[in-house]
Short mmCIF file of C-alpha atoms and ligand atoms in Angstrom, two decimals:
data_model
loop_
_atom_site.label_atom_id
_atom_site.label_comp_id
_atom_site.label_asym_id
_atom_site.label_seq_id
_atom_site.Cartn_x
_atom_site.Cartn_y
_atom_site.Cartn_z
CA UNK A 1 0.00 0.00 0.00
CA UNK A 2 1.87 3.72 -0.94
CA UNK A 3 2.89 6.10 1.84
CA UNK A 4 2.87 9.66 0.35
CA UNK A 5 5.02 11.97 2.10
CA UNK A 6 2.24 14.11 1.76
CA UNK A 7 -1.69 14.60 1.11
CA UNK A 8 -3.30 17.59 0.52
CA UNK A 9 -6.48 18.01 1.15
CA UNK A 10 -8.23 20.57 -1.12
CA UNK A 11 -6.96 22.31 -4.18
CA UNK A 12 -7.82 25.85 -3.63
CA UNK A 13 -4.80 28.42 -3.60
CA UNK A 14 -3.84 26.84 0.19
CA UNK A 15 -3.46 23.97 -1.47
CA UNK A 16 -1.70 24.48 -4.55
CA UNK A 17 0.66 26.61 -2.83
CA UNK A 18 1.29 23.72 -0.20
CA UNK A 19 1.55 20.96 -3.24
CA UNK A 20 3.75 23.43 -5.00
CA UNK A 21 6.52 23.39 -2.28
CA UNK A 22 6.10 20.32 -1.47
CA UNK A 23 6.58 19.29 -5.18
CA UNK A 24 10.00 21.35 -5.55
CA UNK A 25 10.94 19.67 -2.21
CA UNK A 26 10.76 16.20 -3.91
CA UNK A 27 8.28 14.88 -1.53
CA UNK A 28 5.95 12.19 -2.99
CA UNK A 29 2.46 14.68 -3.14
CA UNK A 30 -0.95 13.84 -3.47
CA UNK A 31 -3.57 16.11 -3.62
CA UNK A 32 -7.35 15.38 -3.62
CA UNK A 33 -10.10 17.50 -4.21
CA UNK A 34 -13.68 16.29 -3.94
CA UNK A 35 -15.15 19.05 -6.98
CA UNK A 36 -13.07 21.41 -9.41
CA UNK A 37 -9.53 22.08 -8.27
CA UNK A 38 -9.88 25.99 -7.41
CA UNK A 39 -11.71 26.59 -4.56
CA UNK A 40 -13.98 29.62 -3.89
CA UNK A 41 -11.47 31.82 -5.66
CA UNK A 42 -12.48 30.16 -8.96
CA UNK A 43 -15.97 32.02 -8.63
CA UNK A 44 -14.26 35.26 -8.82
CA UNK A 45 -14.23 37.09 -11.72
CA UNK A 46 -11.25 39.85 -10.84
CA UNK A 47 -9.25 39.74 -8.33
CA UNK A 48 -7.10 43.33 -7.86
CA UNK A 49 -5.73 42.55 -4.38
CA UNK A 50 -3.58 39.55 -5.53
CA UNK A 51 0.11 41.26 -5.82
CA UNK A 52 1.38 41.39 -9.29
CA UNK A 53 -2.38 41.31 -10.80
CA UNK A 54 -2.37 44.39 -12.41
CA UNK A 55 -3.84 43.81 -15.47
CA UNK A 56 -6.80 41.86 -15.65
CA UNK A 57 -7.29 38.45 -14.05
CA UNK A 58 -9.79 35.98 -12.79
CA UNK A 59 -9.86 33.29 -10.04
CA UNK A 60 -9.84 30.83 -13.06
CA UNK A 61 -6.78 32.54 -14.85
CA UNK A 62 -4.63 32.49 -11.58
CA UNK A 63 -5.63 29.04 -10.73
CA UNK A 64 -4.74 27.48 -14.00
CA UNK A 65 -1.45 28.68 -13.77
CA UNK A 66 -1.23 27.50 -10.10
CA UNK A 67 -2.31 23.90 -11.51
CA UNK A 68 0.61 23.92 -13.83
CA UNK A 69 3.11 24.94 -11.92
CA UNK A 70 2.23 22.13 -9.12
CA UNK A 71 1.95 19.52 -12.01
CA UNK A 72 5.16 20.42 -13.13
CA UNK A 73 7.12 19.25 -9.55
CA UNK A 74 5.44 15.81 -10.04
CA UNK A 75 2.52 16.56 -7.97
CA UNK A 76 -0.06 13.80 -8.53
CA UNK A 77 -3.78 15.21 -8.12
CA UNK A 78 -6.76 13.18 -7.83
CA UNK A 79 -10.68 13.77 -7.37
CA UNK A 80 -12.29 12.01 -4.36
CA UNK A 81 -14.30 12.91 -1.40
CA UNK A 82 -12.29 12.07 1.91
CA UNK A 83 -15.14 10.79 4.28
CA UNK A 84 -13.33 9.39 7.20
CA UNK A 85 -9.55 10.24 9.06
CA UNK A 86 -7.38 8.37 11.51
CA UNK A 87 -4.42 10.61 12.36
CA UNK A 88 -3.57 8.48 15.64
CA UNK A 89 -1.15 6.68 14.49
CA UNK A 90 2.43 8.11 12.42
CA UNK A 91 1.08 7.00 8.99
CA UNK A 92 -2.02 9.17 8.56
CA UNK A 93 -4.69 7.85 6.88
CA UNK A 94 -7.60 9.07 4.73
CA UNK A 95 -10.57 7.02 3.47
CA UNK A 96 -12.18 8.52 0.34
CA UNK A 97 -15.15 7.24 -1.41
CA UNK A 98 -13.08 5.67 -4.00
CA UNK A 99 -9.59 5.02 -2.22
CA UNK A 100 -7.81 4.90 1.06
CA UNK A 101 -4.74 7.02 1.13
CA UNK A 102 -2.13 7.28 3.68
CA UNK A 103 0.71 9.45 4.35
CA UNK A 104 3.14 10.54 6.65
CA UNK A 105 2.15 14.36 6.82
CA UNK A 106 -1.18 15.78 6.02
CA UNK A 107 -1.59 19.57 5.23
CA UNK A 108 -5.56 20.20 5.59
CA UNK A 109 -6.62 23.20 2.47
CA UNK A 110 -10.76 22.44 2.47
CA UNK A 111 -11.02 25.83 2.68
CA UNK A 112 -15.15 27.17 3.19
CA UNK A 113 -18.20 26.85 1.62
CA UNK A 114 -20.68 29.76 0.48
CA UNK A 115 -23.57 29.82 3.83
CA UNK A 116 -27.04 29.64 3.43
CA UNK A 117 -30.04 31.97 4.19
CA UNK A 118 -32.00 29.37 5.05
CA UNK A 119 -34.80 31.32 4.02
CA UNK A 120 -38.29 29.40 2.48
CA UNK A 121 -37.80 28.25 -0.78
CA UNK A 122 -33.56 28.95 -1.49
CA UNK A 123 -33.21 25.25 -2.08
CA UNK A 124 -35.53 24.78 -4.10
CA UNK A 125 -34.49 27.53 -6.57
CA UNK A 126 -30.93 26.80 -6.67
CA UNK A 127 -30.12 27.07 -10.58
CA UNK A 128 -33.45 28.63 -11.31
CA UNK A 129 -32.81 31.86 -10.00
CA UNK A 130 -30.89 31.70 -7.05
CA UNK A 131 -26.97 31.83 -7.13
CA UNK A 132 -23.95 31.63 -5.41
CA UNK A 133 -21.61 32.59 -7.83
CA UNK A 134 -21.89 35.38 -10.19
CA UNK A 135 -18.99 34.79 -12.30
CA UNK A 136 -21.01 31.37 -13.35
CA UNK A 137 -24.70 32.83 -13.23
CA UNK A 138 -24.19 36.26 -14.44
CA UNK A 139 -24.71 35.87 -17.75
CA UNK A 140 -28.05 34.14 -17.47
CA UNK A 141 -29.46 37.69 -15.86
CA UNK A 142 -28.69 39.84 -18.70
CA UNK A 143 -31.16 42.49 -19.19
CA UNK A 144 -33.12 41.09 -16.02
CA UNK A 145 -33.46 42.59 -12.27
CA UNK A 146 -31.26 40.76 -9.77
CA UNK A 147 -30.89 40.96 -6.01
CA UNK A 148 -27.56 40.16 -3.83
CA UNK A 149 -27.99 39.56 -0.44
CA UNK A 150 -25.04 40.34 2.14
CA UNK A 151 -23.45 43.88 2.81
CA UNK A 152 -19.44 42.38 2.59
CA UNK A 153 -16.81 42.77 0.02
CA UNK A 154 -17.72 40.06 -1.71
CA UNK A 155 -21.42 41.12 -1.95
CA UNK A 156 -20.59 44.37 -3.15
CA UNK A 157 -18.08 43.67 -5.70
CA UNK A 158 -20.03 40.37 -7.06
CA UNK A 159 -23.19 43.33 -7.08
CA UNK A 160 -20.80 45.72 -8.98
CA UNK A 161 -20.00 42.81 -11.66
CA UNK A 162 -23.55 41.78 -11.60
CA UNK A 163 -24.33 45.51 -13.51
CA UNK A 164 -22.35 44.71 -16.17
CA UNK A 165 -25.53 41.55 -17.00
CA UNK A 166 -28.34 42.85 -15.23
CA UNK A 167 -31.03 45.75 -16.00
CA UNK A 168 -30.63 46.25 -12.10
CA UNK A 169 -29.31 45.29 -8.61
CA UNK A 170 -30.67 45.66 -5.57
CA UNK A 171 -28.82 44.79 -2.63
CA UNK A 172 -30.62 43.86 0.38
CA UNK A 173 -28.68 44.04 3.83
CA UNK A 174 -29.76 43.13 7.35
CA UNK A 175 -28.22 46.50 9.00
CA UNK A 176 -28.00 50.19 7.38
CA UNK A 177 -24.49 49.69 6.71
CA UNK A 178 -22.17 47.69 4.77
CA UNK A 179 -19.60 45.78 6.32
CA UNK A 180 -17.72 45.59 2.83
CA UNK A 181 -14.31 47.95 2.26
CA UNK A 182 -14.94 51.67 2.04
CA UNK A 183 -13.04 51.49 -1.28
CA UNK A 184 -15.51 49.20 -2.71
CA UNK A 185 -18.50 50.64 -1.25
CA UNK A 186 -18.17 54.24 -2.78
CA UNK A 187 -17.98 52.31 -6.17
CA UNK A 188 -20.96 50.69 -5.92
CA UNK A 189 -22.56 54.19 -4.43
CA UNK A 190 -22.28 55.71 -7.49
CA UNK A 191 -23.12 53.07 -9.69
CA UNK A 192 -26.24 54.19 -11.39
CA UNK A 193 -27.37 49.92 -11.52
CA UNK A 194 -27.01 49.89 -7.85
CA UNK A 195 -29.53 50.44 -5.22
CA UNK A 196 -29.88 49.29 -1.65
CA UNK A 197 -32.97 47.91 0.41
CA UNK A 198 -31.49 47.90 4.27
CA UNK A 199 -32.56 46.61 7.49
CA UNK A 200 -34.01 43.49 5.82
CA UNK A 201 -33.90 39.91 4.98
CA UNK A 202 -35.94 37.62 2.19
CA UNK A 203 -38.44 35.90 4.07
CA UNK A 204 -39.45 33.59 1.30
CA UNK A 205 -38.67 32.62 -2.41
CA UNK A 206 -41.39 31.08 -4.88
CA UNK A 207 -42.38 30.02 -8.50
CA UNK A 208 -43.86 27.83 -10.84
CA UNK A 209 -40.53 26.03 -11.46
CA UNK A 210 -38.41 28.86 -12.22
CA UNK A 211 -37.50 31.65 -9.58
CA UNK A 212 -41.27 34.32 -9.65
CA UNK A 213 -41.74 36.00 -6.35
CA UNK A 214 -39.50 37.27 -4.02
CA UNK A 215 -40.79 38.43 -0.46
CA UNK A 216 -39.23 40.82 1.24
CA UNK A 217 -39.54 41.87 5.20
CA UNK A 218 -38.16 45.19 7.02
CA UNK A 219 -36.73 43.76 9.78
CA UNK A 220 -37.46 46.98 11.71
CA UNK A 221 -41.08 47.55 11.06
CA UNK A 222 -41.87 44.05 10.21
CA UNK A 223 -43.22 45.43 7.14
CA UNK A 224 -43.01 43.05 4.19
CA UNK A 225 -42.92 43.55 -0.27
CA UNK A 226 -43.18 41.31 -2.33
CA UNK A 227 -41.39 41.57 -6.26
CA UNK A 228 -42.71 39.63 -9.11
CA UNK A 229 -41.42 38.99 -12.39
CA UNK A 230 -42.74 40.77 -14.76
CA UNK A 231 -44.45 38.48 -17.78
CA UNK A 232 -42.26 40.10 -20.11
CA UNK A 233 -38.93 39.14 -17.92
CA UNK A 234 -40.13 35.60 -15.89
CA UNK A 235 -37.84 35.67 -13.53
CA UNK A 236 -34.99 37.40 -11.79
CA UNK A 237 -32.29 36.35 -9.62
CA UNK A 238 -31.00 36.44 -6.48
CA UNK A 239 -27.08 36.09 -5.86
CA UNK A 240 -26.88 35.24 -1.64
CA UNK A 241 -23.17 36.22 -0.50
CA UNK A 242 -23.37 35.79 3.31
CA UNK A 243 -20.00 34.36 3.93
CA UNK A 244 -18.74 31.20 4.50
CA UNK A 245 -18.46 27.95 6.91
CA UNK A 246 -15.22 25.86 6.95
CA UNK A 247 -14.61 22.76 5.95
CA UNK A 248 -13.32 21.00 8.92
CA UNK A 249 -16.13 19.43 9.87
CA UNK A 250 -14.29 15.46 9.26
CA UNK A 251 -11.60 16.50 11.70
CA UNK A 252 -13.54 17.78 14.58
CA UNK A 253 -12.82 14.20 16.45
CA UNK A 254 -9.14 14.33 15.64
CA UNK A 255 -8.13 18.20 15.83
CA UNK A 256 -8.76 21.15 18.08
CA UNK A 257 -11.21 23.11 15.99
CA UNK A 258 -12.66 26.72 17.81
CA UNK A 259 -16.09 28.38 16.41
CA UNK A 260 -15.69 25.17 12.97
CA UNK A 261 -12.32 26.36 12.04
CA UNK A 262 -9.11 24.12 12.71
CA UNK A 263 -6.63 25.65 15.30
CA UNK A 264 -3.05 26.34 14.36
CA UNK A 265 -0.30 27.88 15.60
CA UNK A 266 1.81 30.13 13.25
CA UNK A 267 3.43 27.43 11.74
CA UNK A 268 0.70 25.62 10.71
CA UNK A 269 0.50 22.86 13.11
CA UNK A 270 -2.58 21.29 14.11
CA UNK A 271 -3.19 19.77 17.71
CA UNK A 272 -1.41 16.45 15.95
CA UNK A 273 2.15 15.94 14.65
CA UNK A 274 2.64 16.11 11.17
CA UNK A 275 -1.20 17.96 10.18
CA UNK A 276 -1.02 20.90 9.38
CA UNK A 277 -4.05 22.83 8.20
CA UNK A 278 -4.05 25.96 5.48
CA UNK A 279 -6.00 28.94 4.36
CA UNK A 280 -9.39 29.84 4.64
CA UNK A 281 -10.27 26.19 6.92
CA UNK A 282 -8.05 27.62 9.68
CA UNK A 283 -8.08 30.38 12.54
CA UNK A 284 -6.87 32.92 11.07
CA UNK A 285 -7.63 37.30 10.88
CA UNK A 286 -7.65 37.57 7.18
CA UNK A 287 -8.91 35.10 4.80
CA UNK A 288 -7.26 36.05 1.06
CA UNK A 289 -5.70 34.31 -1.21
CA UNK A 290 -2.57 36.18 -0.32
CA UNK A 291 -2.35 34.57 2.98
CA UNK A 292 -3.91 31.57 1.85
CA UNK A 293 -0.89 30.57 0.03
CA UNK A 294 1.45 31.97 2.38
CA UNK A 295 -0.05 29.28 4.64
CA UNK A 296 0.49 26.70 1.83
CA UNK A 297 3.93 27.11 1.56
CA UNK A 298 4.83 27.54 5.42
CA UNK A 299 3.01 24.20 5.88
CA UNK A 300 4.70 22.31 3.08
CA UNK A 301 8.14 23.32 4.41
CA UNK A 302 7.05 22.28 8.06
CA UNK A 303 5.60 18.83 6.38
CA UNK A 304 9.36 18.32 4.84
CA UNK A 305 11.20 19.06 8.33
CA UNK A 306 8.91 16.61 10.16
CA UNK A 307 9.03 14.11 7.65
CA UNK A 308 12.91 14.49 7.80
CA UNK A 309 12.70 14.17 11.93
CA UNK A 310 11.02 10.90 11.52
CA UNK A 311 14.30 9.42 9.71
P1 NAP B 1 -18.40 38.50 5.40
O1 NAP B 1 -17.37 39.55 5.44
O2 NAP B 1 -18.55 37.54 6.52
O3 NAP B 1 -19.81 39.23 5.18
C1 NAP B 1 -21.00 38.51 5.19
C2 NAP B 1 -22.14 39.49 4.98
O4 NAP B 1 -23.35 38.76 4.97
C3 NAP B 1 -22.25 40.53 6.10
O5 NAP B 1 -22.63 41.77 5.59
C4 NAP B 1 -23.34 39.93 7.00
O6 NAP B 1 -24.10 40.92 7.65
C5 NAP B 1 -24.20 39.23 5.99
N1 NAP B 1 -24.88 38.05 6.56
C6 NAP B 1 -24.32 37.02 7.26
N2 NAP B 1 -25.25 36.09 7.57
C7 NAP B 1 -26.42 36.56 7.05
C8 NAP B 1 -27.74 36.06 7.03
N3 NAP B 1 -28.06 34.88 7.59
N4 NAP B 1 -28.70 36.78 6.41
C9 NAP B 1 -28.39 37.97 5.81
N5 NAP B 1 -27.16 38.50 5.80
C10 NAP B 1 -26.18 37.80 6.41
O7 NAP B 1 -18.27 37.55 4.10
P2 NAP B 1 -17.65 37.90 2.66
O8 NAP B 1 -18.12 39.20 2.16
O9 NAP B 1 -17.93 36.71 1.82
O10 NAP B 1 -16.10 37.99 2.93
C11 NAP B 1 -15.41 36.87 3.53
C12 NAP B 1 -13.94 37.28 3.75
O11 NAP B 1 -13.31 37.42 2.49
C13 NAP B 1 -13.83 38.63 4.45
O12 NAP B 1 -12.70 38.58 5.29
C14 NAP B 1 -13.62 39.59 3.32
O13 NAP B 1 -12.90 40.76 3.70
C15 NAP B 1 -12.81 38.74 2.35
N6 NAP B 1 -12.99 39.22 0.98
C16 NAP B 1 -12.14 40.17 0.54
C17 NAP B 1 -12.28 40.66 -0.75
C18 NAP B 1 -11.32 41.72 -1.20
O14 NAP B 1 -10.48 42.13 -0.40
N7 NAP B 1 -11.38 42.18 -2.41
C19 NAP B 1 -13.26 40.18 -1.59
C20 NAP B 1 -14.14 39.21 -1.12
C21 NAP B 1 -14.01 38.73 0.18
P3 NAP B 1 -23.50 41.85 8.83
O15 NAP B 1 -22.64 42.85 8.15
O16 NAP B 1 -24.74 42.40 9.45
O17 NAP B 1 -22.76 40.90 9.72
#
């Protein structure tokens, strides 16, 4: 049975930045990702606040490069769904659906996934009007009215690409004010496509098979408005950016985890020898891709010293 020197678990930036070093270290590296090598960055359609991205570049662009430059230090990547971890012994091991792996270091990269409202009817309308990615729904808006829920950066700028497709966007926060960078805000102030509804949530979400009705309630005054597609339109959407939960879920009996999220200290070490966790899946202040593969590679290089103290 093959002992990797190390799996990676996930394949967003975190990851490729951890399978990159270990790659060019010459450790034996596998890395599995259960959907599309990427992670949430993929969804975004320009990222500005990546150094050196000065001209124009999306989460897909960056990551495609990332990919190849992994690939080319040997790094083996494979698509599975790790359901189950033992990390008590010194050979780690991971049971996919498809495959058991083990290995003698394991740097954790799950990253998050996008939250839910949780509001009537958002399940039901996933794909038929309701979106958590812009980058991959935009297009099917053009001309229409959308709504984006959420008052962060990435509500604001996902709104602020949504004009470029829709007639209109509405955003629709829970406070009066946005939690999203000032920088981005005053952009989407005077965007002429942009307009707010604050202080309130969707209650519910309905249709005859395609997204219809939207109803809206004040959560101040309790007072609730309802939208409906217009027959010439049929339907609108709604984009819901409300942040994210992490991935760490599978590791809760074998790591320290605080508020979901996998505790390290600055080196990237778990609560067990040789796992190390990286990016947006651990404790950390500021969850970017810039620090997300800083984590990558300072994990990687602490994977290669312990492997090295177990010889
Ligand atoms: P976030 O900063 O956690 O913001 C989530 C937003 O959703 C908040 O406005 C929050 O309202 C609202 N919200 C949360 N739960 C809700 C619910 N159940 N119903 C309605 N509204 C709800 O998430 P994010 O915007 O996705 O950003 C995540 C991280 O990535 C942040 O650290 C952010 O700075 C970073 N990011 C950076 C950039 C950039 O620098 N260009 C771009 C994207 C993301 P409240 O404000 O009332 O809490």
């Amino acid at each position: 049975m093959k002992v990797y020197d190390v799996v990676i678990v996930g394949g967003g930036p975190a990851g490729l930045s951890a399978a990159l070093y270990a790659g060019r270290a010459t450790l034996s590296t596998l890395l599995i990702e259960k959907e599309q090598v990427g992670g949430q960055i993929i969804m975004t359609s320009r990222i500005e606040n990546y150094p050196g991205c000065v001209e124009e570049e999306s989460g897909a662009t960056l990551i495609d490069r990332m990919k190849k430059q992994a690939a080319n230090f040997g790094v083996e990547t494979i698509s599975d769904e790790i359901t189950e971890v033992d990390f008590s012994r010194e050979i780690k091991v991971l049971k996919g659906q498809n495959e058991t792996y083990r290995a003698k270091a394991i740097i954790i990269a799950s990253g998050a996934t996008s939250k839910r409202l949780g509001c009537e009817g958002e399940e039901m309308f996933i794909g038929r009007g309701v979106s958590y990615c812009a980058t991959c729904d935009a297009s099917f808006f053009r001309g229409l009215d959308v709504f984006v829920v959420g008052g962060g950066d990435t509500a604001v700028e996902e709104a602020l690409f949504l004009t470029k497709f829709a007639r209109k966007v509405t955003i629709i926060h829970r406070r009066d004010q946005l939690r999203a960078a000032k920088s981005i805000q005053e952009k989407a102030r005077k965007n002429p496509k942009i307009s707010f509804i604050w202080n309130s949530a969707i209650e519910s979400l309905s249709g005859d098979g395609i997204l219809e009705k939207v109803v809206i309630k004040n959560l101040k005054t309790g007072e609730k408005t309802e939208y409906v597609a217009s027959p010439e339109d049929m339907t609108f959407g709604v984009f819901i950016f409300v942040g994210y939960e992490p991935n760490a879920d599978l590791f809760k009996n074998e790591l320290d985890l605080d508020k979901g999220y996998i505790k390290t200290d600055e080196l990237m070490q778990t609560s067990v020898d040789g796992v190390y966790a990286a990016g947006d899946v651990r404790v950390k202040s500021l969850r970017q891709v810039v620090t997300a593969v800083a984590d990558g590679a300072v994990s990687a290089v602490q994977a290669e010293k312990y492997i090295n103290s177990l010889e």
